[in-house]
mmCIF file of C-alpha atoms and ligand atoms in Angstrom:
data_model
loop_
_atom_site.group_PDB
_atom_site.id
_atom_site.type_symbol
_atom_site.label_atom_id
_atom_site.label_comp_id
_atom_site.label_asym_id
_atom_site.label_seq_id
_atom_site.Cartn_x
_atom_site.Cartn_y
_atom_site.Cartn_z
ATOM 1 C CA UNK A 1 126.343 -37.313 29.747
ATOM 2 C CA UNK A 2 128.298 -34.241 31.932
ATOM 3 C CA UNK A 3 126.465 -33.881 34.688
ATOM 4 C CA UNK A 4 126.416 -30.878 37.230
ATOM 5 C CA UNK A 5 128.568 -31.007 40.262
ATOM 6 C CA UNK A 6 127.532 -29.818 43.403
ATOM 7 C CA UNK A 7 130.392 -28.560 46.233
ATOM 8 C CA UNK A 8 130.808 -27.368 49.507
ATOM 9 C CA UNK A 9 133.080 -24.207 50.223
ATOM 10 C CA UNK A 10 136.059 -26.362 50.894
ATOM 11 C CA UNK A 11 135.466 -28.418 47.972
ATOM 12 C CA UNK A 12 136.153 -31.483 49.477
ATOM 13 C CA UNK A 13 132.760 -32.939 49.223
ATOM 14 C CA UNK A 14 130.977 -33.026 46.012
ATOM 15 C CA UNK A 15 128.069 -34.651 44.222
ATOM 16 C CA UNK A 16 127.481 -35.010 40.666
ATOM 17 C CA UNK A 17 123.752 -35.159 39.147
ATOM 18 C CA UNK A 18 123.012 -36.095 36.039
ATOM 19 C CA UNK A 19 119.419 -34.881 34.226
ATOM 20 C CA UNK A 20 117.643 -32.600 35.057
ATOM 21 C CA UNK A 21 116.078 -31.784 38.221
ATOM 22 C CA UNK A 22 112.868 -33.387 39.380
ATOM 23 C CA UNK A 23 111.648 -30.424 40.951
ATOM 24 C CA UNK A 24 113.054 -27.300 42.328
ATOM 25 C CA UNK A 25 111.680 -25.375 45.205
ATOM 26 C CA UNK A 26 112.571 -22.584 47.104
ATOM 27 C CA UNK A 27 111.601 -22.829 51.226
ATOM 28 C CA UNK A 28 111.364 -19.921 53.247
ATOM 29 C CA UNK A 29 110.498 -22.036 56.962
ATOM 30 C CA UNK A 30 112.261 -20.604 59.585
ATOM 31 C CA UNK A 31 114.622 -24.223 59.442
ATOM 32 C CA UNK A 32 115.477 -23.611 56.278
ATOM 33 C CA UNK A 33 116.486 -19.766 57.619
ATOM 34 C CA UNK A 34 118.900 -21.242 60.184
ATOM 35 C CA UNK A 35 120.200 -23.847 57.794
ATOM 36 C CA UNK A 36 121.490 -21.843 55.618
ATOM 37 C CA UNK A 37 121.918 -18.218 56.778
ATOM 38 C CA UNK A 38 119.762 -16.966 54.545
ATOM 39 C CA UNK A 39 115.946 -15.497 54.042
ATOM 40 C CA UNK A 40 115.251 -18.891 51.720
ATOM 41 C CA UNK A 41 116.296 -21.960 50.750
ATOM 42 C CA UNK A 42 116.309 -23.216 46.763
ATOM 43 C CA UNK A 43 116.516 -27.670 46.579
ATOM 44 C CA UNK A 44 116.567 -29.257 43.834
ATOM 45 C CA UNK A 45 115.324 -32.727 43.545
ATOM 46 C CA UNK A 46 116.698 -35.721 41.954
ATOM 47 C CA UNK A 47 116.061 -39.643 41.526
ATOM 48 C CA UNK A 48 118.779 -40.809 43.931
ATOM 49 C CA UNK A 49 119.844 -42.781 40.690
ATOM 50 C CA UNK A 50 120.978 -39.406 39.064
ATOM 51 C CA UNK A 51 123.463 -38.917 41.391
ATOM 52 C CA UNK A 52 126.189 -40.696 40.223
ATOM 53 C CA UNK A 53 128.955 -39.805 42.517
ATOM 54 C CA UNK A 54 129.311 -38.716 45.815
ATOM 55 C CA UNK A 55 133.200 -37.994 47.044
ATOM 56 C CA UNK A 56 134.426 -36.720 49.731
ATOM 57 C CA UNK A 57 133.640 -36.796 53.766
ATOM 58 C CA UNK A 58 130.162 -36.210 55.283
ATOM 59 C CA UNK A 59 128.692 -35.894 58.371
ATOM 60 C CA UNK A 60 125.077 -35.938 58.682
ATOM 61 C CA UNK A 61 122.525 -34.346 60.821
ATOM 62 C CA UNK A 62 118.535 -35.324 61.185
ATOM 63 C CA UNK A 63 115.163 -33.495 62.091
ATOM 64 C CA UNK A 64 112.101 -34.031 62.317
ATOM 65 C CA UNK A 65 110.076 -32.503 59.411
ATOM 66 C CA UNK A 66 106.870 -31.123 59.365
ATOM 67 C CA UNK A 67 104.790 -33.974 57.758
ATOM 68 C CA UNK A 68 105.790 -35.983 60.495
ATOM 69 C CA UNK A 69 108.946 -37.666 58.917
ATOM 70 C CA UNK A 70 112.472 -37.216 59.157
ATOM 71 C CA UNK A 71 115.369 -35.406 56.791
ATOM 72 C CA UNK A 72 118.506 -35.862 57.053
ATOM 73 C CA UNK A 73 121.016 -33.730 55.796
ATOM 74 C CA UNK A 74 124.525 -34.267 54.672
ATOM 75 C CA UNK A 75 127.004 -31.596 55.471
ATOM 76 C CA UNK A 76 130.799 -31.222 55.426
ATOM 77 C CA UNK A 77 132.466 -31.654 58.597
ATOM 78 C CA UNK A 78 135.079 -29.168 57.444
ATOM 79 C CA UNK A 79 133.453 -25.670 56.087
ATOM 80 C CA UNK A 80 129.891 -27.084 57.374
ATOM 81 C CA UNK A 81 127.919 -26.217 53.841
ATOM 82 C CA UNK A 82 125.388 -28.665 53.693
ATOM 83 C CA UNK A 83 125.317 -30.074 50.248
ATOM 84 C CA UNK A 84 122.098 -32.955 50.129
ATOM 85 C CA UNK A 85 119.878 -34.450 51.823
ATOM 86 C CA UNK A 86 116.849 -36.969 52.201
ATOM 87 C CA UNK A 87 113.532 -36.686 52.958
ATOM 88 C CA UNK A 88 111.911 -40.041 54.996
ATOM 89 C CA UNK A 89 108.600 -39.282 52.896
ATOM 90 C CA UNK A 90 110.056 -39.014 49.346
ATOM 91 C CA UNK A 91 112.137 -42.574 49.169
ATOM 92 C CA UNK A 92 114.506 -42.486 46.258
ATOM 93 C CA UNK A 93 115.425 -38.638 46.156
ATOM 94 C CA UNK A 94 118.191 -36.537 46.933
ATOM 95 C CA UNK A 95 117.420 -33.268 47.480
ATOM 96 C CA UNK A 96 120.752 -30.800 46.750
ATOM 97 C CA UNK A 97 121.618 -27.215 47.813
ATOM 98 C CA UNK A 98 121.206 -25.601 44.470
ATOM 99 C CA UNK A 99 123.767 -22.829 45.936
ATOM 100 C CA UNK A 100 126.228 -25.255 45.913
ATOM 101 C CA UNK A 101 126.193 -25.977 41.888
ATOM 102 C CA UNK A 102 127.502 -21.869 42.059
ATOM 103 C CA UNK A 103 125.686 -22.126 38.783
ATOM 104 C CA UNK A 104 123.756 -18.644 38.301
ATOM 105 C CA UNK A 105 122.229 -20.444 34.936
ATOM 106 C CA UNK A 106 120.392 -22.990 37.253
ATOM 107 C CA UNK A 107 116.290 -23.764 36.180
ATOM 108 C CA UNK A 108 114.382 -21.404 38.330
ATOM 109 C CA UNK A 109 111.971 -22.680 41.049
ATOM 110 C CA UNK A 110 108.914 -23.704 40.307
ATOM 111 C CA UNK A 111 107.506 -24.138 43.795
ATOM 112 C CA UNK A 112 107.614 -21.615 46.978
ATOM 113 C CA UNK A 113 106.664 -23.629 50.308
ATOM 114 C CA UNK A 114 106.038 -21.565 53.715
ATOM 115 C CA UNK A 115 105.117 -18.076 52.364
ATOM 116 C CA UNK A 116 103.996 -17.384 55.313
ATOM 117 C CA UNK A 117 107.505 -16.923 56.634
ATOM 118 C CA UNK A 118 108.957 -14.885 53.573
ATOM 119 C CA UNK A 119 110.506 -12.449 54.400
ATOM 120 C CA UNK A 120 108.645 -9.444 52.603
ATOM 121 C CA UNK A 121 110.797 -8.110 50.946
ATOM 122 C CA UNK A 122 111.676 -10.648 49.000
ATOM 123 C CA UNK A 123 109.778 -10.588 45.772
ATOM 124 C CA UNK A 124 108.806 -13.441 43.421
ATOM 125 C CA UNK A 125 106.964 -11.956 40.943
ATOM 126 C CA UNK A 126 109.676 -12.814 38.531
ATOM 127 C CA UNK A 127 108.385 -16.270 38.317
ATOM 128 C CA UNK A 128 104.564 -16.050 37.275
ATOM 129 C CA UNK A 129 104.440 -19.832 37.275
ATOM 130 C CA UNK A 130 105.647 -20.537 40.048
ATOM 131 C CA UNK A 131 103.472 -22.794 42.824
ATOM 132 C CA UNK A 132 102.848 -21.691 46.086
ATOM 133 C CA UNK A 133 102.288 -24.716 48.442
ATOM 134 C CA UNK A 134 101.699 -23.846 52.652
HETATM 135 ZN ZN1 ZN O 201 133.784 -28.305 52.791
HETATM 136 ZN ZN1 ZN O 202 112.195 -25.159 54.659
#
């Protein structure tokens, strides 16, 4: 099975997923903003069993999320792109920066968490389906 790689900007650090996603979500919480630089984030969730291979050098950096537990992400130390990450609550997932597959043919989201800090412009009514969780 080819699965899809994931990189940083350097492209030192890389993760390769297998399947398809569990879930993918875009996040538009104001953590999200300042992790990325951008109005949203878009995750995609795996079994951590999926990801087959991680190479490369990592650093990682923890908060504490909303529910109460704690995610820690895993960013390069060199060009800083963060590329996964864990969630305390969800055992067994990965959750990876979608940007970082650079794959424009991605699956679309299917859940939007924190619409109440979308920025308004930004308009999902592309994606009829999609789930809007607080
Ligand atoms: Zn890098
Ligand atoms: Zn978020």
């Amino acid at each position: 099975m080819t699965g899809r790689q994931a990189s940083c900007a350097c492209g030192q650090l890389r993760v390769t997923c297998e399947g398809e996603p569990l879930r993918v979500s875009i996040c538009h919480c104001l953590d999200c903003q300042r992790r990325t630089g951008a109005p949203f984030s878009m995750n995609a969730r795996f079994a951590r069993e999926a990801v087959t291979r991680i190479e490369g050098v990592s650093r990682s950096f923890t908060r504490q999320g909303d529910s109460g537990g704690t995610v820690t992400f895993n960013f390069c130390p060199h060009c800083g792109s963060t590329i996964y990450w864990e969630l305390s609550g969800v055992p067994g997932v990965f959750a990876v920066a979608v940007g970082a597959f650079a794959d424009p043919k991605f699956p679309a989201p299917r859940v939007s968490v924190y619409g109440i800090r979308r920025h308004r412009w930004v308009d999902l009514g592309g994606l009829p389906d999609l789930e809007h969780l607080d």
